[in-house]
JSON list of C-alpha atoms in Angstrom, two decimals:
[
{"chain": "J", "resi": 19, "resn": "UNK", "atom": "CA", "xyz": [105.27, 81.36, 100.44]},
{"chain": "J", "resi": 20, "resn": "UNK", "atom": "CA", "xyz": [107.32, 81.70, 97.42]},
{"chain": "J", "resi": 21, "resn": "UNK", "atom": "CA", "xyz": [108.04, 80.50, 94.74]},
{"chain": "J", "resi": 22, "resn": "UNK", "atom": "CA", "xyz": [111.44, 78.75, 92.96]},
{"chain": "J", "resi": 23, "resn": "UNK", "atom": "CA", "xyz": [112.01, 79.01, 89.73]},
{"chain": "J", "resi": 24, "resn": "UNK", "atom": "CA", "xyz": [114.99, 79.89, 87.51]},
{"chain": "J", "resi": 25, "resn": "UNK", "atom": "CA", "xyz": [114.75, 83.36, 86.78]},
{"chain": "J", "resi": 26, "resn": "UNK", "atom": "CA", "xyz": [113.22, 83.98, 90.29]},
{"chain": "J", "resi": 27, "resn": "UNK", "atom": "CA", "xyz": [116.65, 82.56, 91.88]},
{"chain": "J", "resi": 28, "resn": "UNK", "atom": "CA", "xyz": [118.14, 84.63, 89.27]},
{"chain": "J", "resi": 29, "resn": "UNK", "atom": "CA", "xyz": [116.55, 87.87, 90.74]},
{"chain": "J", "resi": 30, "resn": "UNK", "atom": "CA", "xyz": [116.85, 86.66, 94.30]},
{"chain": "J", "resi": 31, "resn": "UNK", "atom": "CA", "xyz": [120.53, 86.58, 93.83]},
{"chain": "J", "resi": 32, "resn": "UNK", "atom": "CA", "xyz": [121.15, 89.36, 91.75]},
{"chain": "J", "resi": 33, "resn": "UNK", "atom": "CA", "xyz": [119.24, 91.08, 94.47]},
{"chain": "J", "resi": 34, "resn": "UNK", "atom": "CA", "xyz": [121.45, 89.93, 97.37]},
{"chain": "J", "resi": 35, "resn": "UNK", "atom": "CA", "xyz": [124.49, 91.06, 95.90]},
{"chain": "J", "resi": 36, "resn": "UNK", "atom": "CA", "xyz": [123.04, 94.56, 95.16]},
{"chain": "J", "resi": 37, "resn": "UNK", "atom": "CA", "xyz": [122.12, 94.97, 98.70]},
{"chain": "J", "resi": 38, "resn": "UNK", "atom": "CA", "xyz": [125.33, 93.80, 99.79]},
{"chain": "J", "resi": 39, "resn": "UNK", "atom": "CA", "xyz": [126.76, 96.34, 97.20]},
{"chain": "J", "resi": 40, "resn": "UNK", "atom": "CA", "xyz": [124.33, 98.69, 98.74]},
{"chain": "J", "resi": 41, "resn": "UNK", "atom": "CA", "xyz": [123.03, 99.50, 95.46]},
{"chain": "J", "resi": 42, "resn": "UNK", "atom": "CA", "xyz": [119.73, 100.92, 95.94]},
{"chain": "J", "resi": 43, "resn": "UNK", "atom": "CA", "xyz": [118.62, 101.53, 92.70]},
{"chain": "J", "resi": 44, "resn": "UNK", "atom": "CA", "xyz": [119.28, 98.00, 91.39]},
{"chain": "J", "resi": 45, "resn": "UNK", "atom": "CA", "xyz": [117.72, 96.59, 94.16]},
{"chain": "J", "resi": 46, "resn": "UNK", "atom": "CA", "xyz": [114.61, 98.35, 93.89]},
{"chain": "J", "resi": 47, "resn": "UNK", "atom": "CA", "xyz": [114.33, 97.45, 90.34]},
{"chain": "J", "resi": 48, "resn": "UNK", "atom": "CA", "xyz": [114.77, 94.01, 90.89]},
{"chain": "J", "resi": 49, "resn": "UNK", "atom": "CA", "xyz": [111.94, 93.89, 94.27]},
{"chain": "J", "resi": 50, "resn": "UNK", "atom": "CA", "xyz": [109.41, 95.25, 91.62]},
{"chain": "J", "resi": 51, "resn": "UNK", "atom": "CA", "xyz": [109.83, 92.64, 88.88]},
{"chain": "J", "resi": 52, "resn": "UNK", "atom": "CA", "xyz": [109.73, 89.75, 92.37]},
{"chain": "J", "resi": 53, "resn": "UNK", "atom": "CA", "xyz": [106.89, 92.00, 93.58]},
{"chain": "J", "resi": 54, "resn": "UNK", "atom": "CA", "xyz": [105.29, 91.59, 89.53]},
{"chain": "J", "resi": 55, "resn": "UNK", "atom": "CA", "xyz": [106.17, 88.26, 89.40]},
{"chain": "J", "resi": 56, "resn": "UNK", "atom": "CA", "xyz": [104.21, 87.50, 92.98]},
{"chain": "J", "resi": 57, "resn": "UNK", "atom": "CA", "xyz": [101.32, 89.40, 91.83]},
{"chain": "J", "resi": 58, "resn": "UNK", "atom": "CA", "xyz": [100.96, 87.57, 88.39]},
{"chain": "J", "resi": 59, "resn": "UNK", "atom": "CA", "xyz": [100.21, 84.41, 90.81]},
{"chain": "J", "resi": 60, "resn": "UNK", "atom": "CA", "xyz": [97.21, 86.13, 92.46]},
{"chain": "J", "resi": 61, "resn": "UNK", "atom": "CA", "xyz": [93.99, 85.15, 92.63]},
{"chain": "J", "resi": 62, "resn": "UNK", "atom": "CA", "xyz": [91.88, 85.85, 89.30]},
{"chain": "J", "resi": 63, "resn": "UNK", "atom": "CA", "xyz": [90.12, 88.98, 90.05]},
{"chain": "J", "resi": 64, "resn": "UNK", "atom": "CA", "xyz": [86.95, 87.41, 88.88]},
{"chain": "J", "resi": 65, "resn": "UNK", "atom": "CA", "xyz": [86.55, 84.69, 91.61]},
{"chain": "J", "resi": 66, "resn": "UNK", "atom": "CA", "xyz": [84.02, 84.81, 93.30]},
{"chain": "J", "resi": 67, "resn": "UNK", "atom": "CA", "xyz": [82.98, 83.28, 96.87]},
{"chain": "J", "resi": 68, "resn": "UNK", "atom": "CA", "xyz": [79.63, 81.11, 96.84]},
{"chain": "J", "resi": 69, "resn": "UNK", "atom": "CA", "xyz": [76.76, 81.08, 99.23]},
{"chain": "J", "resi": 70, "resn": "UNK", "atom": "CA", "xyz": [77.16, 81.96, 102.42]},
{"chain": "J", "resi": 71, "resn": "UNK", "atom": "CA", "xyz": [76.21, 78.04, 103.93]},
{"chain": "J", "resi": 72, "resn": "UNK", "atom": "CA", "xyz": [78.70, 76.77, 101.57]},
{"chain": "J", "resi": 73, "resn": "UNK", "atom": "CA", "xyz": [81.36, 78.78, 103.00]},
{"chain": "J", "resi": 74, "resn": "UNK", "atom": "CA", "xyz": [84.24, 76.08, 104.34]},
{"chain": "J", "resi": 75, "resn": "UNK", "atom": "CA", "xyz": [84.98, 76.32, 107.58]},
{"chain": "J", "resi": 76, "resn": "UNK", "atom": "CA", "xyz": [88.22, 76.04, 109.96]},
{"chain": "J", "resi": 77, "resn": "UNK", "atom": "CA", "xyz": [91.76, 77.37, 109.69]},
{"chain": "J", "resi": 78, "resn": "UNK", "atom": "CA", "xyz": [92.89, 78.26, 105.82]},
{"chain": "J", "resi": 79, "resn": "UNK", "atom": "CA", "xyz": [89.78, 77.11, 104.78]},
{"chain": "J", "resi": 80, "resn": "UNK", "atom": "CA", "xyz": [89.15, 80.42, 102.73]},
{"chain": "J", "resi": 81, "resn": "UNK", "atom": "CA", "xyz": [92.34, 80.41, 101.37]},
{"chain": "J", "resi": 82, "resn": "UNK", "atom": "CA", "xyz": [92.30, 80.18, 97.55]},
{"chain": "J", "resi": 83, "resn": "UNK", "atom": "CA", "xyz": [95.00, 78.69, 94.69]},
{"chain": "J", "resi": 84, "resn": "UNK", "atom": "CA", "xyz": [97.46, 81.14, 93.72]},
{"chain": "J", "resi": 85, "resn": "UNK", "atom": "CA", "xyz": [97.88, 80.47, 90.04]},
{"chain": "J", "resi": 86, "resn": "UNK", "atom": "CA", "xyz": [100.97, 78.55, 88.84]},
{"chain": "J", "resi": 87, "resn": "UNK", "atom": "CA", "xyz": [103.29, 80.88, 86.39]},
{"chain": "J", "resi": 88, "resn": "UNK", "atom": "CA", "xyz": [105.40, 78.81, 83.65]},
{"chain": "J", "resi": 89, "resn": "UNK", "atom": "CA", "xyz": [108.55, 79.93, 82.93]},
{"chain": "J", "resi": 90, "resn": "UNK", "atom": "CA", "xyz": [107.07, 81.31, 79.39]},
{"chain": "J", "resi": 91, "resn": "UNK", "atom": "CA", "xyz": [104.87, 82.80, 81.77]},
{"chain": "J", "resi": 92, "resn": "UNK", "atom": "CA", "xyz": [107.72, 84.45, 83.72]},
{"chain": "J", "resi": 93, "resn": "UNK", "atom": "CA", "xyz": [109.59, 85.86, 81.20]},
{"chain": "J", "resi": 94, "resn": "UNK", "atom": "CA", "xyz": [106.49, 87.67, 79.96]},
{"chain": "J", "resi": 95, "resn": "UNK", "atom": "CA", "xyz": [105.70, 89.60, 83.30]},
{"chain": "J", "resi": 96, "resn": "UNK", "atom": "CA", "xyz": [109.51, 90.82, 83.22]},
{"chain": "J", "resi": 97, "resn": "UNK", "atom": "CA", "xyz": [109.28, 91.52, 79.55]},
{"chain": "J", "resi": 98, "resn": "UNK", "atom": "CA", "xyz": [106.23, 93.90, 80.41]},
{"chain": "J", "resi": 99, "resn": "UNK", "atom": "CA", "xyz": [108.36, 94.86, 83.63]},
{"chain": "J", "resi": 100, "resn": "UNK", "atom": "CA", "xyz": [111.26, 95.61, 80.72]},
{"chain": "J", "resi": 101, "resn": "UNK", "atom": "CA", "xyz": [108.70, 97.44, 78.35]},
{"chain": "J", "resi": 102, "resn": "UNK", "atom": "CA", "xyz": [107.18, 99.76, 81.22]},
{"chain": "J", "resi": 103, "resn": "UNK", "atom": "CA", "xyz": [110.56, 100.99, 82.19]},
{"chain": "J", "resi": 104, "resn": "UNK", "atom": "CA", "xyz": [111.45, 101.87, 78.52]},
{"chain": "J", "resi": 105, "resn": "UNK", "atom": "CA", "xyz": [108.59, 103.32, 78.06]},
{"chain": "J", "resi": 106, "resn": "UNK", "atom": "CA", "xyz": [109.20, 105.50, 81.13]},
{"chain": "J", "resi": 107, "resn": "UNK", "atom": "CA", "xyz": [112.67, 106.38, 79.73]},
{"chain": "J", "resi": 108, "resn": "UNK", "atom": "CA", "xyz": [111.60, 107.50, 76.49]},
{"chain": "J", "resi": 109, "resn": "UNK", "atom": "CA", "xyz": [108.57, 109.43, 78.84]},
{"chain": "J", "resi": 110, "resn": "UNK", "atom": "CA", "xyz": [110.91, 111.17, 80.81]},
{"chain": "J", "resi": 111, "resn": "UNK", "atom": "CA", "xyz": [113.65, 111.64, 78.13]},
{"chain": "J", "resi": 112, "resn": "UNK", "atom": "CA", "xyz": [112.60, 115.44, 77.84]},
{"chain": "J", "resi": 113, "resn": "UNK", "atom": "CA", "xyz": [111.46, 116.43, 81.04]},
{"chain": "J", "resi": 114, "resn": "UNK", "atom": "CA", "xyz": [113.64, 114.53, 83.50]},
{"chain": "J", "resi": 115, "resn": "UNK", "atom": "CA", "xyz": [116.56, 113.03, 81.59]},
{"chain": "J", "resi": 116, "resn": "UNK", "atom": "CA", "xyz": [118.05, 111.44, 85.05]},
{"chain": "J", "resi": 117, "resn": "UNK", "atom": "CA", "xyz": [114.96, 109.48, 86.00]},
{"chain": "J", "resi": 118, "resn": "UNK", "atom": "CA", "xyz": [115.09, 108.28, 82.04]},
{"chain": "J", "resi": 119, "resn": "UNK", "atom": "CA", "xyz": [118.63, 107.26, 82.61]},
{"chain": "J", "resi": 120, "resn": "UNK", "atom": "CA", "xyz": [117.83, 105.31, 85.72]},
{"chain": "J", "resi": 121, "resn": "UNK", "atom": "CA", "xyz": [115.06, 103.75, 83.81]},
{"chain": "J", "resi": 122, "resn": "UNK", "atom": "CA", "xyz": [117.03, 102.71, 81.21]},
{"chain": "J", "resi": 123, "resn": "UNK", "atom": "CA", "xyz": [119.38, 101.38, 83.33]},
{"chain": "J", "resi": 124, "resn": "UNK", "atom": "CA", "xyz": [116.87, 99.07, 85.25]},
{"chain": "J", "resi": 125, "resn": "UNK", "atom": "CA", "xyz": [115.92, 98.08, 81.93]},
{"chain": "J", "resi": 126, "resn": "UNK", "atom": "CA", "xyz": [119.13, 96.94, 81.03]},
{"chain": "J", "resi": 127, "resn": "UNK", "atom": "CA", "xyz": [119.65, 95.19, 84.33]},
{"chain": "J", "resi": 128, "resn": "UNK", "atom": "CA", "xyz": [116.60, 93.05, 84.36]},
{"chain": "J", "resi": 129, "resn": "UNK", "atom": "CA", "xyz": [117.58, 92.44, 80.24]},
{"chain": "J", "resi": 130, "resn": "UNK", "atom": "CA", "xyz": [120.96, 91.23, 81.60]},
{"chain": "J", "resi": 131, "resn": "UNK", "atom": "CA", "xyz": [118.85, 88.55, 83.93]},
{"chain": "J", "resi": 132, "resn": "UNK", "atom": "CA", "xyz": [116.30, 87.62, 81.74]},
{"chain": "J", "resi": 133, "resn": "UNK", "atom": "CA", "xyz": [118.49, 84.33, 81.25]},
{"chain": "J", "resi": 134, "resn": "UNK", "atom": "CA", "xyz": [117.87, 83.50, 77.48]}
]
């Protein structure tokens, strides 16, 4: 299941047109911040499953909540998302200066979507 949302239609779309374009490199950056985005709805680490006689039983019946991201809460995962990959650009700037231009660049893409 996923979820709708504004900048995850944004993403979605930009996405689609990047395959289209056959742009691999945009493309990947935008799966990881859907991927980020999907994982910031998991399940809190921390819960934890009762006794074993209160287990539920029947089909789904141990599936749990996924938590519910506002769109505050959005725009922080891709800001972290934006933050990681400028950090890797300045990271690689010495060592590997493609792989900090193609950081950069992802960082600018996802920027360009952030929608505000």
């Amino acid at each position: 299941m996923t979820t709708a949302s504004p900048l995850r239609d944004r993403l979605r779309a930009a996405m689609l047109d990047a395959r289209r374009a056959r742009d691999a490199e945009t493309t990947s950056t935008l799966r990881t911040a859907l991927a980020a985005l999907e994982n910031a709805e998991a399940v809190p680490a921390g819960a934890r499953a009762g006794a074993l006689e209160d287990a539920p039983v029947g089909a789904g019946a141990t599936e749990a909540e996924r938590r519910q991201l506002t769109d505050v809460d959005e725009l922080a995962v891709l800001d972290a998302e934006i933050a990681s990959l400028l950090e890797a650009g300045r990271a690689y700037a010495c060592s590997v200066p493609e792989r900090a231009a193609a950081a950069r660049r992802a960082a600018q893409t996802l920027t360009g979507l952030r929608g505000d």
